[in-house]
Tab-separated table of C-alpha atoms in Angstrom:
chain	number	residue	atom	x	y	z
A	1	MET	CA	-52.274	-18.091	21.752
A	2	THR	CA	-52.567	-20.172	24.911
A	3	ALA	CA	-55.194	-19.735	27.589
A	4	THR	CA	-52.631	-18.644	30.153
A	5	ARG	CA	-51.924	-15.573	28.063
A	6	ARG	CA	-55.556	-14.542	28.261
A	7	MET	CA	-56.540	-15.498	31.760
A	8	PRO	CA	-55.687	-13.225	34.695
A	9	ILE	CA	-54.044	-14.948	37.647
A	10	LEU	CA	-56.103	-13.043	40.215
A	11	PRO	CA	-59.908	-12.772	40.225
A	12	VAL	CA	-61.848	-9.506	40.120
A	13	GLU	CA	-62.471	-9.808	43.860
A	14	ALA	CA	-58.747	-9.314	44.444
A	15	TYR	CA	-59.192	-5.712	43.322
A	16	THR	CA	-62.614	-4.918	44.776
A	17	SER	CA	-63.223	-6.956	47.941
A	18	GLN	CA	-62.640	-5.590	51.435
A	19	ALA	CA	-62.087	-9.135	52.673
A	20	TRP	CA	-59.332	-9.686	50.102
A	21	PHE	CA	-57.774	-6.325	50.980
A	22	ASP	CA	-57.764	-7.272	54.667
A	23	ARG	CA	-55.997	-10.546	53.822
A	24	GLU	CA	-53.289	-8.637	51.969
A	25	MET	CA	-52.778	-6.297	54.913
A	26	ARG	CA	-52.428	-9.315	57.206
A	27	GLU	CA	-50.538	-11.773	54.997
A	28	ILE	CA	-48.371	-9.502	52.833
A	29	PHE	CA	-47.909	-6.025	54.295
A	30	SER	CA	-47.623	-7.262	57.878
A	31	ARG	CA	-45.057	-9.911	56.896
A	32	THR	CA	-42.675	-8.118	54.527
A	33	TRP	CA	-40.037	-5.428	54.853
A	34	GLN	CA	-41.609	-2.037	54.186
A	35	PHE	CA	-39.949	1.128	52.917
A	36	ALA	CA	-40.163	3.714	55.694
A	37	GLY	CA	-38.225	6.791	54.588
A	38	LEU	CA	-34.792	8.249	53.961
A	39	ILE	CA	-31.897	8.011	56.392
A	40	GLU	CA	-31.829	11.790	56.745
A	41	ASP	CA	-35.391	11.701	58.114
A	42	VAL	CA	-33.902	10.625	61.443
A	43	ALA	CA	-30.469	12.199	61.250
A	44	GLU	CA	-30.331	13.598	64.812
A	45	PRO	CA	-30.812	11.970	68.221
A	46	GLY	CA	-34.468	12.126	69.201
A	47	ALA	CA	-35.713	12.394	65.607
A	48	TYR	CA	-38.570	10.008	64.889
A	49	PHE	CA	-41.318	9.210	62.423
A	50	THR	CA	-44.144	6.704	62.195
A	51	VAL	CA	-45.018	4.362	59.371
A	52	GLN	CA	-47.847	1.931	58.660
A	53	ALA	CA	-46.771	-1.646	57.905
A	54	GLY	CA	-49.900	-3.604	57.179
A	55	LEU	CA	-51.883	-3.870	60.395
A	56	ASN	CA	-49.057	-2.347	62.401
A	57	ASN	CA	-48.192	1.267	63.090
A	58	LEU	CA	-44.469	1.460	63.820
A	59	LEU	CA	-42.221	4.234	65.071
A	60	VAL	CA	-38.575	4.669	64.162
A	61	VAL	CA	-36.396	6.770	66.446
A	62	ARG	CA	-32.698	7.609	66.647
A	63	GLY	CA	-31.448	7.272	70.192
A	64	HIS	CA	-28.948	9.446	72.007
A	65	ASP	CA	-26.436	6.668	71.321
A	66	GLN	CA	-27.030	7.262	67.556
A	67	ARG	CA	-28.652	3.838	67.146
A	68	LEU	CA	-31.816	3.450	65.114
A	69	ARG	CA	-34.604	1.518	66.791
A	70	ALA	CA	-38.111	0.542	65.730
A	71	PHE	CA	-41.050	-0.146	68.029
A	72	HIS	CA	-44.734	-0.803	67.692
A	73	ASN	CA	-46.331	2.600	68.171
A	74	ILE	CA	-48.603	1.482	70.998
A	75	CYS	CA	-48.416	2.236	74.688
A	76	ARG	CA	-47.974	-0.825	76.921
A	77	HIS	CA	-50.753	0.468	79.174
A	78	ARG	CA	-53.892	0.547	77.005
A	79	GLY	CA	-52.532	0.441	73.471
A	80	THR	CA	-52.917	4.139	72.673
A	81	GLN	CA	-50.853	5.478	69.784
A	82	LEU	CA	-47.766	7.140	71.235
A	83	LEU	CA	-46.498	9.384	68.441
A	84	ARG	CA	-48.028	10.996	65.381
A	85	THR	CA	-46.339	11.480	61.990
A	86	ALA	CA	-42.796	12.847	62.514
A	87	GLY	CA	-40.916	15.101	64.871
A	88	LYS	CA	-38.269	15.181	67.578
A	89	ALA	CA	-38.468	13.789	71.089
A	90	GLU	CA	-35.817	15.576	73.126
A	91	LYS	CA	-35.523	13.069	75.970
A	92	ALA	CA	-38.440	10.658	76.097
A	93	ILE	CA	-41.668	9.430	74.523
A	94	THR	CA	-44.855	10.135	76.472
A	95	CYS	CA	-48.268	8.606	75.817
A	96	PRO	CA	-50.881	11.374	75.351
A	97	TYR	CA	-53.606	9.350	77.094
A	98	HIS	CA	-52.213	8.675	80.602
A	99	ASP	CA	-48.661	10.065	80.411
A	100	TRP	CA	-46.818	6.773	80.632
A	101	THR	CA	-43.304	7.759	79.591
A	102	TYR	CA	-40.624	5.752	77.783
A	103	SER	CA	-36.964	6.357	77.003
A	104	LEU	CA	-35.793	6.530	73.386
A	105	ASN	CA	-34.626	2.922	73.731
A	106	GLY	CA	-38.165	1.812	74.604
A	107	GLN	CA	-37.792	1.323	78.350
A	108	LEU	CA	-40.702	2.438	80.563
A	109	LEU	CA	-39.449	5.337	82.706
A	110	SER	CA	-42.396	6.533	84.729
A	111	VAL	CA	-46.097	6.033	85.434
A	112	PRO	CA	-48.180	8.768	87.100
A	113	ALA	CA	-49.488	7.752	90.529
A	114	LYS	CA	-47.598	4.483	90.313
A	115	GLU	CA	-47.359	3.835	94.059
A	116	ARG	CA	-51.085	4.394	94.570
A	117	GLU	CA	-52.603	2.981	91.378
A	118	PHE	CA	-50.051	0.371	90.245
A	119	PRO	CA	-48.276	-0.845	93.407
A	120	ASP	CA	-47.282	-4.183	91.815
A	121	LEU	CA	-45.858	-2.689	88.594
A	122	ASP	CA	-42.087	-2.983	88.190
A	123	ILE	CA	-41.330	-0.463	85.446
A	124	ARG	CA	-37.916	-2.038	84.885
A	125	THR	CA	-39.630	-5.032	83.271
A	126	VAL	CA	-41.774	-3.076	80.789
A	127	CYS	CA	-40.552	-1.991	77.337
A	128	LEU	CA	-42.215	-1.024	74.110
A	129	LYS	CA	-42.721	-3.962	71.770
A	130	LYS	CA	-39.820	-4.089	69.362
A	131	ALA	CA	-39.904	-4.155	65.571
A	132	SER	CA	-37.039	-4.403	63.071
A	133	VAL	CA	-35.318	-1.536	61.267
A	134	GLU	CA	-32.469	-1.676	58.745
A	135	THR	CA	-30.892	0.649	56.214
A	136	TRP	CA	-29.916	0.036	52.602
A	137	ASN	CA	-28.972	2.345	49.754
A	138	GLY	CA	-29.854	5.468	51.733
A	139	LEU	CA	-33.281	4.087	52.615
A	140	LEU	CA	-34.882	3.038	55.892
A	141	TRP	CA	-36.833	-0.207	56.082
A	142	VAL	CA	-39.040	-1.602	58.845
A	143	HIS	CA	-40.606	-4.945	59.642
A	144	PRO	CA	-43.237	-5.608	62.348
A	145	ASP	CA	-41.407	-8.744	63.483
A	146	PRO	CA	-38.387	-8.112	65.750
A	147	GLU	CA	-36.943	-11.434	64.537
A	148	ALA	CA	-37.544	-10.769	60.836
A	149	GLU	CA	-35.264	-12.200	58.177
A	150	LEU	CA	-32.379	-9.914	57.268
A	151	LEU	CA	-33.282	-7.194	54.792
A	152	MET	CA	-30.475	-8.326	52.487
A	153	ASP	CA	-31.958	-11.813	52.433
A	154	PHE	CA	-35.343	-10.355	51.496
A	155	LEU	CA	-33.774	-8.293	48.704
A	156	ALA	CA	-31.449	-11.074	47.574
A	157	GLY	CA	-30.571	-10.753	43.908
A	158	ALA	CA	-32.159	-7.316	43.550
A	159	GLN	CA	-30.045	-5.038	45.723
A	160	ASP	CA	-27.238	-4.686	43.174
A	161	ARG	CA	-29.495	-4.340	40.131
A	162	VAL	CA	-31.556	-1.223	40.860
A	163	GLY	CA	-29.151	1.306	39.389
A	164	PRO	CA	-25.699	2.798	40.031
A	165	HIS	CA	-26.949	5.893	41.886
A	166	ARG	CA	-25.132	6.619	45.150
A	167	VAL	CA	-28.230	7.777	46.949
A	168	GLU	CA	-26.549	9.124	50.080
A	169	GLU	CA	-24.523	11.546	47.954
A	170	LEU	CA	-27.697	13.080	46.509
A	171	ILE	CA	-29.915	15.697	48.169
A	172	GLU	CA	-33.691	15.789	48.406
A	173	TRP	CA	-35.360	18.122	45.922
A	174	PRO	CA	-38.394	19.877	47.494
A	175	GLN	CA	-40.109	20.329	44.127
A	176	GLY	CA	-39.895	16.577	43.603
A	177	ARG	CA	-42.038	15.648	46.606
A	178	ALA	CA	-45.742	14.974	46.100
A	179	THR	CA	-48.589	12.680	47.104
A	180	GLU	CA	-50.966	11.468	44.414
A	181	VAL	CA	-54.352	9.834	44.968
A	182	PHE	CA	-55.361	6.916	42.744
A	183	ARG	CA	-58.988	5.782	42.979
A	184	ALA	CA	-57.803	2.288	42.231
A	185	ASN	CA	-56.572	-0.833	43.985
A	186	TRP	CA	-52.894	-0.828	44.937
A	187	LYS	CA	-52.190	-3.814	42.684
A	188	ILE	CA	-53.489	-1.943	39.648
A	189	VAL	CA	-51.028	0.840	40.469
A	190	VAL	CA	-48.160	-1.664	40.782
A	191	GLU	CA	-49.191	-3.410	37.565
A	192	ASN	CA	-49.213	-0.097	35.730
A	193	PHE	CA	-45.719	0.689	37.047
A	194	ILE	CA	-44.302	-2.612	35.777
A	195	ASP	CA	-46.307	-2.819	32.525
A	196	VAL	CA	-43.772	-2.391	29.715
A	197	TYR	CA	-46.406	-2.648	26.992
A	198	HIS	CA	-48.100	0.679	27.774
A	199	LEU	CA	-44.968	2.837	27.799
A	200	ALA	CA	-44.810	3.469	24.054
A	201	HIS	CA	-48.564	3.925	23.799
A	202	LEU	CA	-50.099	5.740	26.761
A	203	HIS	CA	-46.911	7.788	27.177
A	204	SER	CA	-46.038	8.208	23.502
A	205	ASN	CA	-45.715	11.991	23.925
A	206	THR	CA	-44.553	12.190	27.540
A	207	LEU	CA	-41.836	9.523	27.770
A	208	TYR	CA	-40.497	9.592	24.227
A	209	MET	CA	-37.016	10.300	25.656
A	210	TYR	CA	-36.549	6.535	26.153
A	211	ASP	CA	-36.219	3.643	23.743
A	212	HIS	CA	-38.983	1.359	25.061
A	213	ALA	CA	-38.294	-1.297	22.438
A	214	LYS	CA	-34.899	-1.910	24.053
A	215	ALA	CA	-36.181	-2.181	27.609
A	216	VAL	CA	-34.601	-4.927	29.709
A	217	ASN	CA	-36.677	-6.364	32.521
A	218	GLY	CA	-36.777	-9.411	34.750
A	219	TRP	CA	-37.176	-10.686	38.283
A	220	ALA	CA	-35.098	-11.438	41.363
A	221	GLY	CA	-37.369	-13.445	43.613
A	222	PRO	CA	-40.528	-11.348	44.129
A	223	HIS	CA	-38.778	-8.137	43.014
A	224	TYR	CA	-39.198	-6.652	39.539
A	225	LEU	CA	-36.182	-5.168	37.728
A	226	PHE	CA	-36.252	-2.748	34.794
A	227	TRP	CA	-33.920	-0.588	32.728
A	228	GLU	CA	-34.264	1.081	29.336
A	229	PRO	CA	-31.842	3.288	27.378
A	230	HIS	CA	-32.431	6.784	26.098
A	231	SER	CA	-33.861	7.377	22.679
A	232	GLU	CA	-31.169	8.186	20.151
A	233	ASP	CA	-31.902	11.918	19.861
A	234	TYR	CA	-32.280	12.520	23.595
A	235	GLY	CA	-29.178	10.511	24.450
A	236	ALA	CA	-27.111	12.389	21.880
A	237	SER	CA	-28.206	15.734	23.346
A	238	LEU	CA	-28.193	14.725	27.008
A	239	LYS	CA	-25.949	17.482	28.362
A	240	MET	CA	-28.220	20.072	26.822
A	241	ALA	CA	-31.584	18.355	27.046
A	242	SER	CA	-31.607	17.099	30.644
A	243	PRO	CA	-33.888	19.362	32.732
A	244	LEU	CA	-31.704	18.743	35.810
A	245	PRO	CA	-27.938	18.768	36.346
A	246	LEU	CA	-26.475	15.395	35.417
A	247	ILE	CA	-25.527	13.030	38.236
A	248	ASP	CA	-21.832	12.625	37.591
A	249	HIS	CA	-21.213	9.116	38.925
A	250	ILE	CA	-23.490	7.186	36.530
A	251	PRO	CA	-21.469	5.042	34.072
A	252	GLU	CA	-22.169	5.934	30.462
A	253	ASP	CA	-23.399	2.439	29.615
A	254	GLN	CA	-26.020	2.683	32.390
A	255	LEU	CA	-27.531	5.988	31.366
A	256	GLY	CA	-31.253	5.649	30.841
A	257	ALA	CA	-34.096	4.858	33.228
A	258	PHE	CA	-34.060	2.316	36.033
A	259	ALA	CA	-37.538	1.518	37.382
A	260	PRO	CA	-37.542	-1.529	39.685
A	261	MET	CA	-40.491	-2.443	41.922
A	262	LEU	CA	-39.421	-4.015	45.203
A	263	PHE	CA	-42.145	-6.261	46.564
A	264	PRO	CA	-44.729	-5.489	47.519
A	265	ASN	CA	-45.067	-1.738	47.018
A	266	ILE	CA	-41.935	0.397	46.638
A	267	GLY	CA	-40.977	1.525	43.176
A	268	LEU	CA	-37.727	3.310	42.387
A	269	SER	CA	-37.204	5.599	39.423
A	270	ALA	CA	-33.677	6.673	38.555
A	271	THR	CA	-32.480	8.690	35.578
A	272	GLU	CA	-29.475	10.742	34.534
A	273	GLY	CA	-30.624	13.658	36.704
A	274	SER	CA	-32.779	12.265	39.488
A	275	TRP	CA	-33.534	9.361	41.778
A	276	SER	CA	-37.023	8.897	43.218
A	277	THR	CA	-39.052	6.646	45.466
A	278	PHE	CA	-42.578	5.758	44.347
A	279	HIS	CA	-44.178	4.564	47.584
A	280	ILE	CA	-47.515	2.865	46.920
A	281	LYS	CA	-49.698	3.020	50.052
A	282	PRO	CA	-52.907	0.957	50.057
A	283	VAL	CA	-55.810	2.801	51.699
A	284	GLY	CA	-58.744	0.612	50.702
A	285	PRO	CA	-59.835	-1.816	47.989
A	286	ALA	CA	-60.318	1.055	45.546
A	287	GLU	CA	-58.038	3.790	46.883
A	288	THR	CA	-54.259	4.085	46.873
A	289	HIS	CA	-51.973	6.961	47.783
A	290	VAL	CA	-48.584	7.288	46.117
A	291	GLU	CA	-45.909	9.342	47.820
A	292	VAL	CA	-43.069	10.447	45.570
A	293	ARG	CA	-39.759	11.727	46.935
A	294	THR	CA	-36.931	12.811	44.659
A	295	LYS	CA	-33.213	13.323	45.150
A	296	VAL	CA	-30.889	15.128	42.759
A	297	ALA	CA	-27.226	16.036	42.375
A	298	ASN	CA	-25.727	18.090	45.178
A	299	ALA	CA	-25.192	21.088	42.906
A	300	SER	CA	-25.568	24.843	43.328
A	301	GLY	CA	-28.762	26.744	42.672
A	302	TRP	CA	-26.986	28.398	39.748
A	303	ALA	CA	-26.295	24.968	38.236
A	304	PHE	CA	-29.994	24.097	38.395
A	305	THR	CA	-31.007	27.447	36.884
A	306	THR	CA	-28.546	27.286	34.010
A	307	GLN	CA	-29.344	23.636	33.234
A	308	ALA	CA	-33.086	24.389	33.150
A	309	ALA	CA	-32.474	27.291	30.760
A	310	ARG	CA	-30.239	25.138	28.565
A	311	SER	CA	-32.808	22.332	28.512
A	312	ALA	CA	-35.611	24.700	27.508
A	313	MET	CA	-33.751	25.401	24.279
A	314	TRP	CA	-33.556	21.749	23.240
A	315	PRO	CA	-35.759	21.394	20.118
A	316	GLY	CA	-36.866	17.903	21.095
A	317	TRP	CA	-39.081	19.214	23.892
A	318	ARG	CA	-41.477	20.532	21.243
A	319	ARG	CA	-42.772	16.966	21.049
A	320	LEU	CA	-43.810	16.987	24.692
A	321	GLY	CA	-47.567	16.908	25.025
A	322	GLY	CA	-50.571	14.865	26.008
A	323	LYS	CA	-51.859	11.693	24.462
A	324	TYR	CA	-54.709	13.749	23.003
A	325	ASP	CA	-54.900	17.400	22.023
A	326	THR	CA	-58.332	18.265	23.409
A	327	GLY	CA	-57.533	21.801	24.461
A	328	ASP	CA	-58.945	21.030	27.919
A	329	LYS	CA	-56.354	21.885	30.576
A	330	ASP	CA	-58.181	19.648	33.073
A	331	ASP	CA	-58.088	16.597	30.788
A	332	PRO	CA	-55.396	14.239	32.158
A	333	MET	CA	-54.933	12.764	28.706
A	334	ALA	CA	-54.096	16.215	27.340
A	335	SER	CA	-51.963	17.286	30.280
A	336	GLY	CA	-48.540	16.276	29.005
A	337	ASN	CA	-47.946	14.753	32.452
A	338	PHE	CA	-47.204	11.034	32.507
A	339	MET	CA	-48.356	10.677	36.133
A	340	ALA	CA	-51.745	12.170	35.258
A	341	GLU	CA	-51.974	9.744	32.343
A	342	ASP	CA	-51.215	6.803	34.651
A	343	ILE	CA	-53.763	7.900	37.252
A	344	TYR	CA	-56.428	8.163	34.563
A	345	ALA	CA	-55.636	4.726	33.128
A	346	CYS	CA	-55.591	3.043	36.538
A	347	GLU	CA	-58.863	4.618	37.603
A	348	GLN	CA	-60.580	3.603	34.374
A	349	GLN	CA	-59.494	-0.002	34.931
A	350	GLN	CA	-60.859	0.083	38.470
A	351	LYS	CA	-64.209	1.410	37.248
A	352	SER	CA	-64.423	-1.312	34.606
A	353	LEU	CA	-64.148	-4.018	37.264
A	354	GLN	CA	-67.693	-3.162	38.349
A	355	SER	CA	-69.152	-4.012	34.958
A	356	PRO	CA	-70.686	-7.465	34.403
A	357	TYR	CA	-69.125	-7.280	30.930
A	358	PHE	CA	-65.573	-6.904	32.244
A	359	GLU	CA	-62.990	-9.407	31.055
A	360	VAL	CA	-59.285	-9.509	30.323
A	361	GLY	CA	-58.662	-10.357	26.698
A	362	PHE	CA	-55.391	-11.372	25.107
A	363	THR	CA	-52.370	-9.925	26.873
A	364	SER	CA	-48.942	-9.203	25.459
A	365	VAL	CA	-46.593	-12.179	25.597
A	366	LYS	CA	-43.592	-10.059	26.588
A	367	GLY	CA	-44.843	-6.578	27.457
A	368	GLU	CA	-47.362	-7.737	30.055
A	369	ASP	CA	-45.656	-10.862	31.336
A	370	SER	CA	-44.457	-8.805	34.305
A	371	VAL	CA	-48.086	-8.179	35.283
A	372	ARG	CA	-48.887	-11.880	35.198
A	373	GLN	CA	-45.779	-12.673	37.235
A	374	PHE	CA	-46.654	-10.055	39.854
A	375	GLN	CA	-50.107	-11.588	40.199
A	376	ARG	CA	-48.501	-15.001	40.682
A	377	VAL	CA	-46.319	-13.608	43.474
A	378	VAL	CA	-49.332	-12.090	45.242
A	379	ALA	CA	-51.259	-15.344	44.891
A	380	GLU	CA	-48.362	-17.335	46.333
A	381	TRP	CA	-48.066	-15.050	49.353
A	382	LEU	CA	-51.771	-15.460	50.015
A	383	GLY	CA	-51.713	-19.237	49.530
A	384	GLU	CA	-54.028	-19.062	46.533
A	385	ASP	CA	-54.113	-21.876	44.006
A	386	LEU	CA	-52.576	-20.720	40.739
A	387	PRO	CA	-54.506	-21.319	37.484
């Protein structure tokens, strides 16, 4: 066993230090394309939402000409935030501080008391600072730089390997939307997502529907790619066992689970019945929020009800349960919920980083190679010397 299989690429400080976290916000999240939402979030003229991209708060708005535009969400007067969260601006965008008003294409329209207070201001020369926005696979992406590389160049090699799901034909499922809080560094959450080794162990009773031994994973530039087939019994009973109506355009040889992680922080999870985004949002060195949004087949309510009833009768679901049978409904390891299991594991790793006895021992040659590679990518973006 070589030393490189034992030694982590990144130091403990990468997961605990505010200074390191600030570097990542500046050097990674402010310089990469960031997932912003779904195309339907801004379907109508005037619809907008805001998104954090590293050090930059950006707004995305659909103009009356149907074009999507992105701007830095700061007024050109004193830098006050213009818009909050999401909504609809009927005609213009107005700063709440001093009522400077902009059109939906970013042009300054009016300034209160202009003739008296700002006699030399030519509003025709003032626009909101532009950012970049592009769409791909039903998703919206933003970049703080208005001259950013093309999104397709950033995703090169990965865009055609994340699954066959035609996302724009699916509809959002309200029950599949949630925000989870991880008391752990964002990289620990990413590493857990791409760690193949833990799937058959931590999730032995919650993800037994998949054949983890046959998982296929790899990389396209900084982007992680993953697919694994169904287990034999689940795959053979799929039409009965699936809790959701089957998505009818997935080729039979691609049935299973796709779970790529597009650098730096957007995971996708696609199965026979659903397609989800797993948006990892760094909050601090030891806190991460994960927003999950799920889309499903555009089927009737009756189809969902009958499929759920059919699935409940599948004998294989009797295996579903927690890692441990403690009888404690508040124990994440007895919950039978794979997300709760992941949160627990990530948070325990974060806590261990504080111990003077912490170390990383031998790591799996194949199952955890993705974790080592992800750490290399982070180190390269930060200009760190690799061990």
